[in-house]
Amino acid sequence: MGRSTYPSRGGTAPMAEQAFDPKQTKILMVDDLPSNLQTLSDLLTAYGYINVQARDGQTALNLVQADLPDLILLDIYMPGMDGYEVCRRLKADERTKHIPVVFISALSDIDNVVKAFEAGGADYIVKPFQFREVLARVVSQLTLVRQRREIETLRAQDRQHFESLQRMKDQFIRMATHDLRNPLNVILGYANIIERLNISDPDLSLRNEAVENIRDSVEKMRSLVSDLLDFAQFETGTYLTLAPVLLSQFIDKCLNRLHVVAVQKNIELAYTALAEAVTINVDETYMARAIDNLVSNAIKYTPAGGRVEVQIERTDQQVCIRVADTGLGIPEEDLPHIFDPFYRVRYAGHEQVEGSGLGLSIVKTVVEQHHGQVMVESRPGKGSTFRVTLPVVLTVPQVPAPQ
Ligand SMILES: Nc1ncnc2c1ncn2[C@@H]1O[C@H](COP(=O)(O)OP(=O)(O)OP(=O)(O)O)[C@@H](O)[C@H]1O
Ligand SMILES: [Mg+2]
């Protein structure tokens, strides 16, 4: 070791060393000579690395299995198992094959160097070594480790994203084939019936029934197509046109159509507006669609005789639009998914209700684009409460101009 130079503790660590934290980096050193281990340990400790020592190959393998190091500095000639064999075993094991092994050996002839790389070594340092060289090679291997981990994380994210797109595509196809084909078949069937009707027959009941069913199917398709268009538009990025509106009046307008739907289903729809005039900034078309989806759901998933309540509450800088129903409720395991596109609850009562599973995903996107949040609480058999919170536009009191 006589020729080795030891950098001062205050010396600057190589540039790339800044890219990871030595205190979180564990290096295993394997050498049968305690003095070699001590020298390396002093060097690595001076630079803040966690280091662990082994004096033979088998102990090294046991230590690796117990707690995976980030890097291994490995001597070649040791009693018992030599460094080549240790390296081969590490590379043959799925758990340990990615740990870089840097050989440190007095053997400088080309055959040994080549053999070390053939055994799976990542680098080779000849003893006696220069401290700066050891540090530089350690840093370069650890940088590669960090880059590999970053790439793995990105790949895992990409895989997840791809799988979720794949799931969405499958759900879309299932939904489109069922929900678009069914009403089309109904329309075609009744069109055939009308064609065969005797136009001079004074009994119009069959014709009226056919027209009513065709209109009903067209309405279903219209609603589905407009949901799909909203959804597609948000997927490709939509710009909202925000304008200030008076909240209580806006909600009142949203509920207009829904009062009729509630009455038809014998559901009580109650609305408690705010006493004070509060202004919010919204894109009226999209926010109306979100409120419509929430209240339509409350009516759809509440059996006749139930109650739906829409209430506005105000906290300091926010308003909360609360839509509560006494309906079917949602099982706890479904709650994290109901805002996913095309997700539908498969629970007693829900399957009988028609829908595409797009409504709540549109609600969530619209609300979040307004810098708001949507939350849900629900108990199966008891009912559900959805809360939309939105920021309030704070009106600055006008200061009269000085006389
Ligand atoms: N108020 C509610 N009470 C009970 N279940 C609800 C309620 N709102 C939503 N759900 C459940 O969450 C699922 C997703 O709702 P979402 O509005 O996204 O879709 P949908 O109502 O099935 O179809 P769409 O709204 O697109 O016509 C529904 O299938 C339903 O099971
Ligand atoms: Mg819905």
Short mmCIF file of C-alpha atoms and ligand atoms in Angstrom, two decimals:
data_model
loop_
_atom_site.label_atom_id
_atom_site.label_comp_id
_atom_site.label_asym_id
_atom_site.label_seq_id
_atom_site.Cartn_x
_atom_site.Cartn_y
_atom_site.Cartn_z
CA MET A 1 0.00 0.00 0.00
CA GLY A 2 3.07 2.20 0.25
CA ARG A 3 2.48 3.98 -3.07
CA SER A 4 -1.16 4.77 -2.42
CA THR A 5 -2.05 8.38 -1.69
CA TYR A 6 -4.87 9.18 0.72
CA PRO A 7 -6.96 12.25 -0.16
CA SER A 8 -7.43 14.70 2.70
CA ARG A 9 -10.83 14.52 4.41
CA GLY A 10 -11.54 18.05 3.37
CA GLY A 11 -10.76 17.13 -0.25
CA THR A 12 -13.47 17.53 -2.84
CA ALA A 13 -15.27 14.30 -3.65
CA PRO A 14 -15.54 13.52 -7.38
CA MET A 15 -18.36 15.46 -9.08
CA ALA A 16 -20.79 12.60 -9.66
CA GLU A 17 -20.58 11.68 -5.98
CA GLN A 18 -23.01 14.50 -5.26
CA ALA A 19 -25.69 12.55 -7.16
CA PHE A 20 -26.40 10.09 -4.35
CA ASP A 21 -26.16 10.09 -0.59
CA PRO A 22 -23.16 8.07 0.73
CA LYS A 23 -24.91 7.77 4.10
CA GLN A 24 -27.59 5.68 2.40
CA THR A 25 -25.05 3.68 0.37
CA LYS A 26 -23.79 0.36 1.65
CA ILE A 27 -20.54 -1.11 0.33
CA LEU A 28 -19.39 -4.66 1.13
CA MET A 29 -15.60 -5.19 1.14
CA VAL A 30 -14.26 -8.73 0.87
CA ASP A 31 -10.57 -9.45 1.53
CA ASP A 32 -8.73 -12.08 3.62
CA LEU A 33 -6.16 -9.52 4.84
CA PRO A 34 -7.48 -7.40 7.74
CA SER A 35 -5.01 -4.58 6.93
CA ASN A 36 -6.47 -4.26 3.39
CA LEU A 37 -9.99 -4.16 4.78
CA GLN A 38 -8.97 -1.52 7.32
CA THR A 39 -7.40 0.73 4.65
CA LEU A 40 -10.49 0.55 2.42
CA SER A 41 -12.82 0.99 5.38
CA ASP A 42 -10.95 4.16 6.51
CA LEU A 43 -11.22 5.58 3.01
CA LEU A 44 -14.95 4.82 2.56
CA THR A 45 -15.80 5.97 6.09
CA ALA A 46 -14.00 9.26 5.46
CA TYR A 47 -16.39 9.83 2.56
CA GLY A 48 -19.44 8.85 4.59
CA TYR A 49 -20.22 5.42 3.06
CA ILE A 50 -21.72 2.65 5.18
CA ASN A 51 -19.27 -0.23 4.88
CA VAL A 52 -19.40 -3.87 5.88
CA GLN A 53 -16.50 -6.33 5.87
CA ALA A 54 -16.07 -10.04 5.13
CA ARG A 55 -12.85 -12.03 5.28
CA ASP A 56 -13.90 -14.96 3.10
CA GLY A 57 -16.22 -15.73 0.20
CA GLN A 58 -18.87 -17.71 2.09
CA THR A 59 -19.24 -15.01 4.78
CA ALA A 60 -19.56 -12.43 1.99
CA LEU A 61 -22.40 -14.42 0.34
CA ASN A 62 -24.19 -14.78 3.69
CA LEU A 63 -23.91 -11.04 4.37
CA VAL A 64 -25.25 -10.22 0.91
CA GLN A 65 -28.28 -12.49 1.43
CA ALA A 66 -28.97 -10.94 4.85
CA ASP A 67 -28.93 -7.34 3.59
CA LEU A 68 -28.26 -6.43 -0.05
CA PRO A 69 -25.35 -3.97 -0.45
CA ASP A 70 -25.25 -1.37 -3.25
CA LEU A 71 -21.71 -2.33 -4.33
CA ILE A 72 -19.12 -5.03 -3.59
CA LEU A 73 -15.34 -4.58 -3.58
CA LEU A 74 -13.97 -8.10 -3.99
CA ASP A 75 -10.48 -9.59 -3.61
CA ILE A 76 -9.64 -12.55 -5.90
CA TYR A 77 -7.29 -14.88 -4.06
CA MET A 78 -8.72 -15.84 -0.69
CA PRO A 79 -8.59 -19.17 1.16
CA GLY A 80 -11.64 -21.36 0.40
CA MET A 81 -13.88 -19.84 -2.23
CA ASP A 82 -12.04 -17.39 -4.53
CA GLY A 83 -13.41 -14.05 -5.73
CA TYR A 84 -14.33 -15.40 -9.20
CA GLU A 85 -16.59 -18.04 -7.66
CA VAL A 86 -18.20 -15.52 -5.27
CA CYS A 87 -18.94 -13.27 -8.23
CA ARG A 88 -20.35 -16.12 -10.36
CA ARG A 89 -22.71 -17.14 -7.55
CA LEU A 90 -23.88 -13.56 -7.07
CA LYS A 91 -24.57 -13.20 -10.79
CA ALA A 92 -26.49 -16.52 -10.88
CA ASP A 93 -28.95 -15.32 -8.24
CA GLU A 94 -31.90 -13.17 -9.39
CA ARG A 95 -31.85 -11.14 -6.15
CA THR A 96 -28.14 -10.28 -6.27
CA LYS A 97 -27.22 -10.28 -9.96
CA HIS A 98 -27.60 -6.49 -10.31
CA ILE A 99 -25.16 -5.61 -7.50
CA PRO A 100 -21.97 -4.35 -9.20
CA VAL A 101 -18.82 -6.23 -8.23
CA VAL A 102 -15.51 -4.36 -8.47
CA PHE A 103 -12.51 -6.68 -8.21
CA ILE A 104 -9.48 -5.41 -6.30
CA SER A 105 -6.45 -7.62 -6.88
CA ALA A 106 -2.67 -7.64 -7.02
CA LEU A 107 -2.99 -9.80 -10.17
CA SER A 108 -2.48 -7.43 -13.03
CA ASP A 109 -1.98 -9.85 -15.94
CA ILE A 110 -4.53 -9.72 -18.70
CA ASP A 111 -5.78 -13.32 -18.22
CA ASN A 112 -6.91 -12.61 -14.68
CA VAL A 113 -8.49 -9.30 -15.64
CA VAL A 114 -10.43 -10.96 -18.47
CA LYS A 115 -11.46 -13.85 -16.17
CA ALA A 116 -12.83 -11.30 -13.66
CA PHE A 117 -15.04 -9.69 -16.30
CA GLU A 118 -16.12 -13.13 -17.57
CA ALA A 119 -17.22 -14.00 -14.01
CA GLY A 120 -19.53 -10.95 -14.15
CA GLY A 121 -17.29 -8.25 -12.64
CA ALA A 122 -18.18 -4.64 -13.41
CA ASP A 123 -14.69 -3.21 -12.93
CA TYR A 124 -11.14 -4.11 -11.93
CA ILE A 125 -8.66 -2.24 -9.74
CA VAL A 126 -5.02 -3.32 -9.44
CA LYS A 127 -3.30 -3.27 -6.01
CA PRO A 128 -1.57 -1.27 -4.73
CA PHE A 129 -4.24 1.22 -5.61
CA GLN A 130 -4.53 4.97 -5.56
CA PHE A 131 -7.29 6.13 -3.22
CA ARG A 132 -8.57 8.60 -5.80
CA GLU A 133 -8.89 5.83 -8.33
CA VAL A 134 -10.88 3.61 -5.93
CA LEU A 135 -13.21 6.52 -5.09
CA ALA A 136 -13.68 7.43 -8.75
CA ARG A 137 -14.52 3.83 -9.72
CA VAL A 138 -16.87 3.43 -6.75
CA VAL A 139 -18.67 6.64 -7.70
CA SER A 140 -18.92 5.61 -11.35
CA GLN A 141 -20.46 2.21 -10.45
CA LEU A 142 -22.86 3.77 -7.94
CA THR A 143 -23.94 6.32 -10.53
CA LEU A 144 -24.75 3.44 -12.89
CA VAL A 145 -26.71 1.74 -10.08
CA ARG A 146 -28.71 4.92 -9.51
CA GLN A 147 -29.41 5.33 -13.23
CA ARG A 148 -30.53 1.70 -13.51
CA ARG A 149 -32.92 2.18 -10.55
CA GLU A 150 -34.32 5.35 -12.12
CA ILE A 151 -34.89 3.52 -15.41
CA GLU A 152 -36.58 0.64 -13.56
CA THR A 153 -38.90 3.06 -11.77
CA LEU A 154 -39.79 4.76 -15.06
CA ARG A 155 -40.39 1.39 -16.71
CA ALA A 156 -42.65 0.30 -13.84
CA GLN A 157 -44.61 3.56 -14.17
CA ASP A 158 -44.88 3.09 -17.94
CA ARG A 159 -46.03 -0.49 -17.45
CA GLN A 160 -48.71 0.63 -14.98
CA HIS A 161 -49.83 3.39 -17.33
CA PHE A 162 -49.95 0.97 -20.26
CA GLU A 163 -51.94 -1.57 -18.23
CA SER A 164 -54.45 1.06 -17.14
CA LEU A 165 -54.86 2.22 -20.78
CA GLN A 166 -55.32 -1.39 -21.82
CA ARG A 167 -57.97 -1.90 -19.12
CA MET A 168 -59.71 1.29 -20.20
CA LYS A 169 -59.70 0.14 -23.84
CA ASP A 170 -61.21 -3.25 -22.89
CA GLN A 171 -63.87 -1.57 -20.76
CA PHE A 172 -64.61 0.88 -23.55
CA ILE A 173 -65.10 -1.90 -26.10
CA ARG A 174 -67.31 -3.86 -23.70
CA MET A 175 -69.37 -0.78 -22.93
CA ALA A 176 -69.60 0.36 -26.56
CA THR A 177 -70.66 -3.05 -27.89
CA HIS A 178 -73.32 -3.46 -25.23
CA ASP A 179 -74.60 0.07 -24.61
CA LEU A 180 -74.51 1.31 -28.19
CA ARG A 181 -75.64 -1.88 -29.91
CA ASN A 182 -78.64 -2.50 -27.64
CA PRO A 183 -80.49 0.74 -28.38
CA LEU A 184 -79.61 0.41 -32.07
CA ASN A 185 -81.24 -3.04 -32.13
CA VAL A 186 -84.32 -1.64 -30.40
CA ILE A 187 -84.58 1.17 -32.98
CA LEU A 188 -84.16 -1.27 -35.87
CA GLY A 189 -86.74 -3.69 -34.40
CA TYR A 190 -89.41 -1.01 -33.94
CA ALA A 191 -88.66 0.54 -37.36
CA ASN A 192 -89.45 -2.89 -38.89
CA ILE A 193 -92.69 -3.06 -36.91
CA ILE A 194 -93.76 0.42 -38.11
CA GLU A 195 -92.95 -0.56 -41.70
CA ARG A 196 -95.32 -3.54 -41.46
CA LEU A 197 -98.17 -1.57 -39.83
CA ASN A 198 -101.31 -1.04 -41.79
CA ILE A 199 -101.50 2.76 -42.15
CA SER A 200 -105.29 2.70 -42.39
CA ASP A 201 -105.62 0.89 -39.03
CA PRO A 202 -107.33 3.34 -36.62
CA ASP A 203 -105.62 1.70 -33.58
CA LEU A 204 -102.48 3.74 -33.04
CA SER A 205 -101.34 2.04 -29.84
CA LEU A 206 -98.66 -0.13 -31.44
CA ARG A 207 -97.33 2.75 -33.53
CA ASN A 208 -97.21 4.99 -30.42
CA GLU A 209 -95.43 2.30 -28.42
CA ALA A 210 -92.86 1.91 -31.21
CA VAL A 211 -92.25 5.66 -31.44
CA GLU A 212 -91.89 5.92 -27.64
CA ASN A 213 -89.34 3.09 -27.55
CA ILE A 214 -87.38 4.53 -30.46
CA ARG A 215 -87.29 7.94 -28.72
CA ASP A 216 -86.17 6.30 -25.47
CA SER A 217 -83.34 4.45 -27.23
CA VAL A 218 -82.23 7.58 -29.08
CA GLU A 219 -82.16 9.46 -25.75
CA LYS A 220 -79.97 6.74 -24.19
CA MET A 221 -77.57 6.89 -27.13
CA ARG A 222 -77.52 10.68 -27.09
CA SER A 223 -76.60 10.72 -23.42
CA LEU A 224 -73.92 8.06 -23.89
CA VAL A 225 -72.42 9.80 -26.93
CA SER A 226 -72.29 13.14 -25.10
CA ASP A 227 -70.60 11.45 -22.11
CA LEU A 228 -68.08 9.84 -24.46
CA LEU A 229 -67.41 13.15 -26.19
CA ASP A 230 -66.89 14.93 -22.84
CA PHE A 231 -64.60 12.16 -21.72
CA ALA A 232 -62.59 12.19 -24.96
CA GLN A 233 -62.34 15.97 -24.83
CA PHE A 234 -60.91 15.89 -21.30
CA GLU A 235 -58.48 13.15 -22.28
CA THR A 236 -57.07 15.32 -25.05
CA GLY A 237 -57.04 18.45 -22.84
CA THR A 238 -59.84 20.94 -22.61
CA TYR A 239 -59.71 24.61 -21.80
CA LEU A 240 -62.48 25.82 -19.54
CA THR A 241 -64.14 29.14 -20.05
CA LEU A 242 -64.49 30.41 -16.52
CA ALA A 243 -66.96 33.13 -15.57
CA PRO A 244 -68.28 34.26 -12.18
CA VAL A 245 -71.73 32.89 -11.28
CA LEU A 246 -73.94 33.20 -8.24
CA LEU A 247 -73.76 29.74 -6.74
CA SER A 248 -77.29 29.26 -5.32
CA GLN A 249 -78.96 30.35 -8.56
CA PHE A 250 -76.61 28.26 -10.66
CA ILE A 251 -77.42 25.08 -8.70
CA ASP A 252 -81.13 25.91 -8.85
CA LYS A 253 -80.86 26.03 -12.65
CA CYS A 254 -78.97 22.71 -12.73
CA LEU A 255 -81.78 21.05 -10.76
CA ASN A 256 -84.59 22.23 -13.08
CA ARG A 257 -84.60 19.18 -15.32
CA LEU A 258 -83.92 16.81 -12.44
CA HIS A 259 -87.06 17.75 -10.45
CA VAL A 260 -89.11 16.15 -13.25
CA VAL A 261 -86.95 12.99 -13.22
CA ALA A 262 -87.29 12.73 -9.42
CA VAL A 263 -91.08 13.15 -9.51
CA GLN A 264 -91.36 10.45 -12.22
CA LYS A 265 -89.50 8.06 -9.92
CA ASN A 266 -91.36 9.14 -6.76
CA ILE A 267 -88.27 10.53 -5.10
CA GLU A 268 -88.24 13.65 -2.99
CA LEU A 269 -85.60 16.09 -4.27
CA ALA A 270 -84.88 18.81 -1.71
CA TYR A 271 -82.61 21.80 -2.20
CA THR A 272 -81.26 24.10 0.50
CA ALA A 273 -79.60 27.15 -1.02
CA LEU A 274 -77.18 29.46 0.78
CA ALA A 275 -78.75 32.51 2.39
CA GLU A 276 -75.81 34.72 1.37
CA ALA A 277 -74.84 35.49 -2.22
CA VAL A 278 -71.62 33.63 -2.98
CA THR A 279 -69.82 33.86 -6.31
CA ILE A 280 -67.76 31.05 -7.82
CA ASN A 281 -65.78 30.96 -11.05
CA VAL A 282 -67.04 28.17 -13.27
CA ASP A 283 -67.38 26.94 -16.78
CA GLU A 284 -71.17 26.79 -16.65
CA THR A 285 -71.61 24.06 -19.26
CA TYR A 286 -69.14 21.63 -17.73
CA MET A 287 -69.95 22.34 -14.08
CA ALA A 288 -73.67 21.94 -14.83
CA ARG A 289 -72.87 18.56 -16.39
CA ALA A 290 -70.95 17.53 -13.23
CA ILE A 291 -73.79 18.56 -10.88
CA ASP A 292 -76.29 16.86 -13.22
CA ASN A 293 -74.24 13.63 -13.08
CA LEU A 294 -74.09 13.64 -9.27
CA VAL A 295 -77.80 14.34 -8.76
CA SER A 296 -78.82 11.95 -11.60
CA ASN A 297 -76.79 9.23 -9.88
CA ALA A 298 -78.42 10.00 -6.53
CA ILE A 299 -81.86 9.63 -8.17
CA LYS A 300 -80.85 6.60 -10.28
CA TYR A 301 -79.39 4.62 -7.38
CA THR A 302 -82.18 5.44 -4.89
CA PRO A 303 -85.28 3.24 -4.91
CA ALA A 304 -88.71 4.89 -5.25
CA GLY A 305 -89.92 6.56 -2.06
CA GLY A 306 -86.38 7.69 -1.13
CA ARG A 307 -84.96 11.16 -0.68
CA VAL A 308 -82.19 13.16 -2.36
CA GLU A 309 -80.92 16.31 -0.72
CA VAL A 310 -78.77 18.98 -2.32
CA GLN A 311 -77.27 21.45 0.10
CA ILE A 312 -74.69 24.20 -0.12
CA GLU A 313 -72.38 24.91 2.79
CA ARG A 314 -69.82 27.66 3.07
CA THR A 315 -66.54 27.61 4.92
CA ASP A 316 -64.03 30.42 4.89
CA GLN A 317 -62.71 30.37 1.32
CA GLN A 318 -64.62 27.42 -0.02
CA VAL A 319 -68.11 26.24 -0.81
CA CYS A 320 -69.24 22.68 -0.53
CA ILE A 321 -72.04 21.30 -2.69
CA ARG A 322 -73.39 18.26 -0.88
CA VAL A 323 -75.53 15.66 -2.67
CA ALA A 324 -76.90 13.09 -0.23
CA ASP A 325 -79.27 10.22 -0.94
CA THR A 326 -81.00 7.45 0.97
CA GLY A 327 -80.29 4.92 -1.79
CA LEU A 328 -78.40 1.69 -2.43
CA GLY A 329 -75.03 2.90 -1.15
CA ILE A 330 -71.63 1.71 -2.39
CA PRO A 331 -69.55 -1.14 -0.89
CA GLU A 332 -66.29 0.04 0.71
CA GLU A 333 -64.09 -1.94 -1.71
CA ASP A 334 -65.65 -0.14 -4.70
CA LEU A 335 -65.22 3.38 -3.29
CA PRO A 336 -61.59 3.87 -4.47
CA HIS A 337 -62.60 2.96 -8.06
CA ILE A 338 -65.94 4.66 -8.72
CA PHE A 339 -64.24 7.74 -10.22
CA ASP A 340 -62.33 5.59 -12.74
CA PRO A 341 -63.67 5.76 -16.31
CA PHE A 342 -66.08 2.90 -17.18
CA TYR A 343 -66.08 1.54 -13.61
CA ARG A 344 -69.45 0.21 -12.48
CA VAL A 345 -70.33 -1.33 -9.13
CA ARG A 346 -71.39 -4.97 -9.30
CA TYR A 347 -73.54 -5.06 -6.19
CA ALA A 348 -77.13 -5.98 -5.49
CA GLY A 349 -79.40 -3.42 -7.15
CA HIS A 350 -76.67 -1.57 -9.09
CA GLU A 351 -76.65 -3.96 -12.04
CA GLN A 352 -80.30 -3.31 -12.78
CA VAL A 353 -79.55 0.41 -13.28
CA GLU A 354 -78.34 1.38 -16.75
CA GLY A 355 -75.15 3.37 -17.13
CA SER A 356 -71.76 3.45 -18.78
CA GLY A 357 -69.58 4.20 -15.75
CA LEU A 358 -68.40 7.50 -17.23
CA GLY A 359 -70.43 9.99 -15.16
CA LEU A 360 -68.23 10.18 -12.05
CA SER A 361 -64.97 10.25 -14.02
CA ILE A 362 -66.32 13.35 -15.80
CA VAL A 363 -67.39 14.86 -12.44
CA LYS A 364 -63.89 14.34 -11.01
CA THR A 365 -62.11 15.82 -14.03
CA VAL A 366 -64.41 18.84 -14.20
CA VAL A 367 -64.15 19.55 -10.46
CA GLU A 368 -60.37 19.17 -10.41
CA GLN A 369 -60.02 21.47 -13.41
CA HIS A 370 -61.86 24.04 -11.28
CA HIS A 371 -59.24 23.54 -8.53
CA GLY A 372 -61.81 21.71 -6.43
CA GLN A 373 -62.18 18.27 -4.93
CA VAL A 374 -64.87 15.61 -4.91
CA MET A 375 -65.29 13.20 -2.00
CA VAL A 376 -67.68 10.41 -1.18
CA GLU A 377 -68.97 8.66 1.92
CA SER A 378 -71.31 5.74 1.61
CA ARG A 379 -72.88 2.83 3.45
CA PRO A 380 -74.49 -0.03 1.54
CA GLY A 381 -78.22 -0.06 2.12
CA LYS A 382 -78.17 3.37 3.83
CA GLY A 383 -77.16 5.84 1.13
CA SER A 384 -74.33 7.97 -0.21
CA THR A 385 -73.10 11.52 0.21
CA PHE A 386 -70.95 13.22 -2.43
CA ARG A 387 -69.25 16.52 -1.60
CA VAL A 388 -67.81 18.90 -4.16
CA THR A 389 -65.66 21.66 -2.73
CA LEU A 390 -64.80 24.68 -4.85
CA PRO A 391 -62.90 27.90 -4.14
CA VAL A 392 -65.00 31.01 -3.60
CA VAL A 393 -64.32 34.21 -5.52
CA LEU A 394 -63.56 36.70 -2.77
CA THR A 395 -65.07 40.06 -3.54
CA VAL A 396 -62.90 42.95 -2.42
CA PRO A 397 -65.06 45.66 -0.78
CA GLN A 398 -64.99 48.85 -2.87
CA VAL A 399 -63.26 51.70 -1.05
CA PRO A 400 -65.04 54.99 -1.83
CA ALA A 401 -62.84 57.47 -3.69
CA PRO A 402 -61.60 60.37 -1.50
CA GLN A 403 -63.78 63.51 -1.86
N1 LIG B 1 -75.36 8.04 -5.51
C1 LIG B 1 -74.94 6.79 -5.75
N2 LIG B 1 -75.43 5.76 -5.01
C2 LIG B 1 -75.01 4.50 -5.23
N3 LIG B 1 -74.08 4.15 -6.16
C3 LIG B 1 -73.57 5.13 -6.90
C4 LIG B 1 -73.97 6.50 -6.75
N4 LIG B 1 -73.27 7.23 -7.63
C5 LIG B 1 -72.48 6.37 -8.32
N5 LIG B 1 -72.67 5.10 -7.88
C6 LIG B 1 -71.98 3.88 -8.35
O1 LIG B 1 -70.77 4.27 -8.99
C7 LIG B 1 -70.70 3.75 -10.32
C8 LIG B 1 -70.04 4.77 -11.22
O2 LIG B 1 -70.91 5.89 -11.39
P1 LIG B 1 -70.91 6.70 -12.75
O3 LIG B 1 -71.82 7.84 -12.61
O4 LIG B 1 -69.50 6.95 -13.12
O5 LIG B 1 -71.46 5.66 -13.81
P2 LIG B 1 -72.93 5.18 -14.16
O6 LIG B 1 -73.95 5.91 -13.36
O7 LIG B 1 -72.91 3.70 -14.05
O8 LIG B 1 -73.04 5.54 -15.70
P3 LIG B 1 -73.22 6.98 -16.37
O9 LIG B 1 -73.22 8.02 -15.30
O10 LIG B 1 -72.04 7.12 -17.26
O11 LIG B 1 -74.49 6.87 -17.12
C9 LIG B 1 -72.13 3.45 -10.71
O12 LIG B 1 -72.16 2.37 -11.61
C10 LIG B 1 -72.81 3.13 -9.38
O13 LIG B 1 -72.71 1.76 -9.12
MG MG B 2 -73.79 8.11 -13.43
#
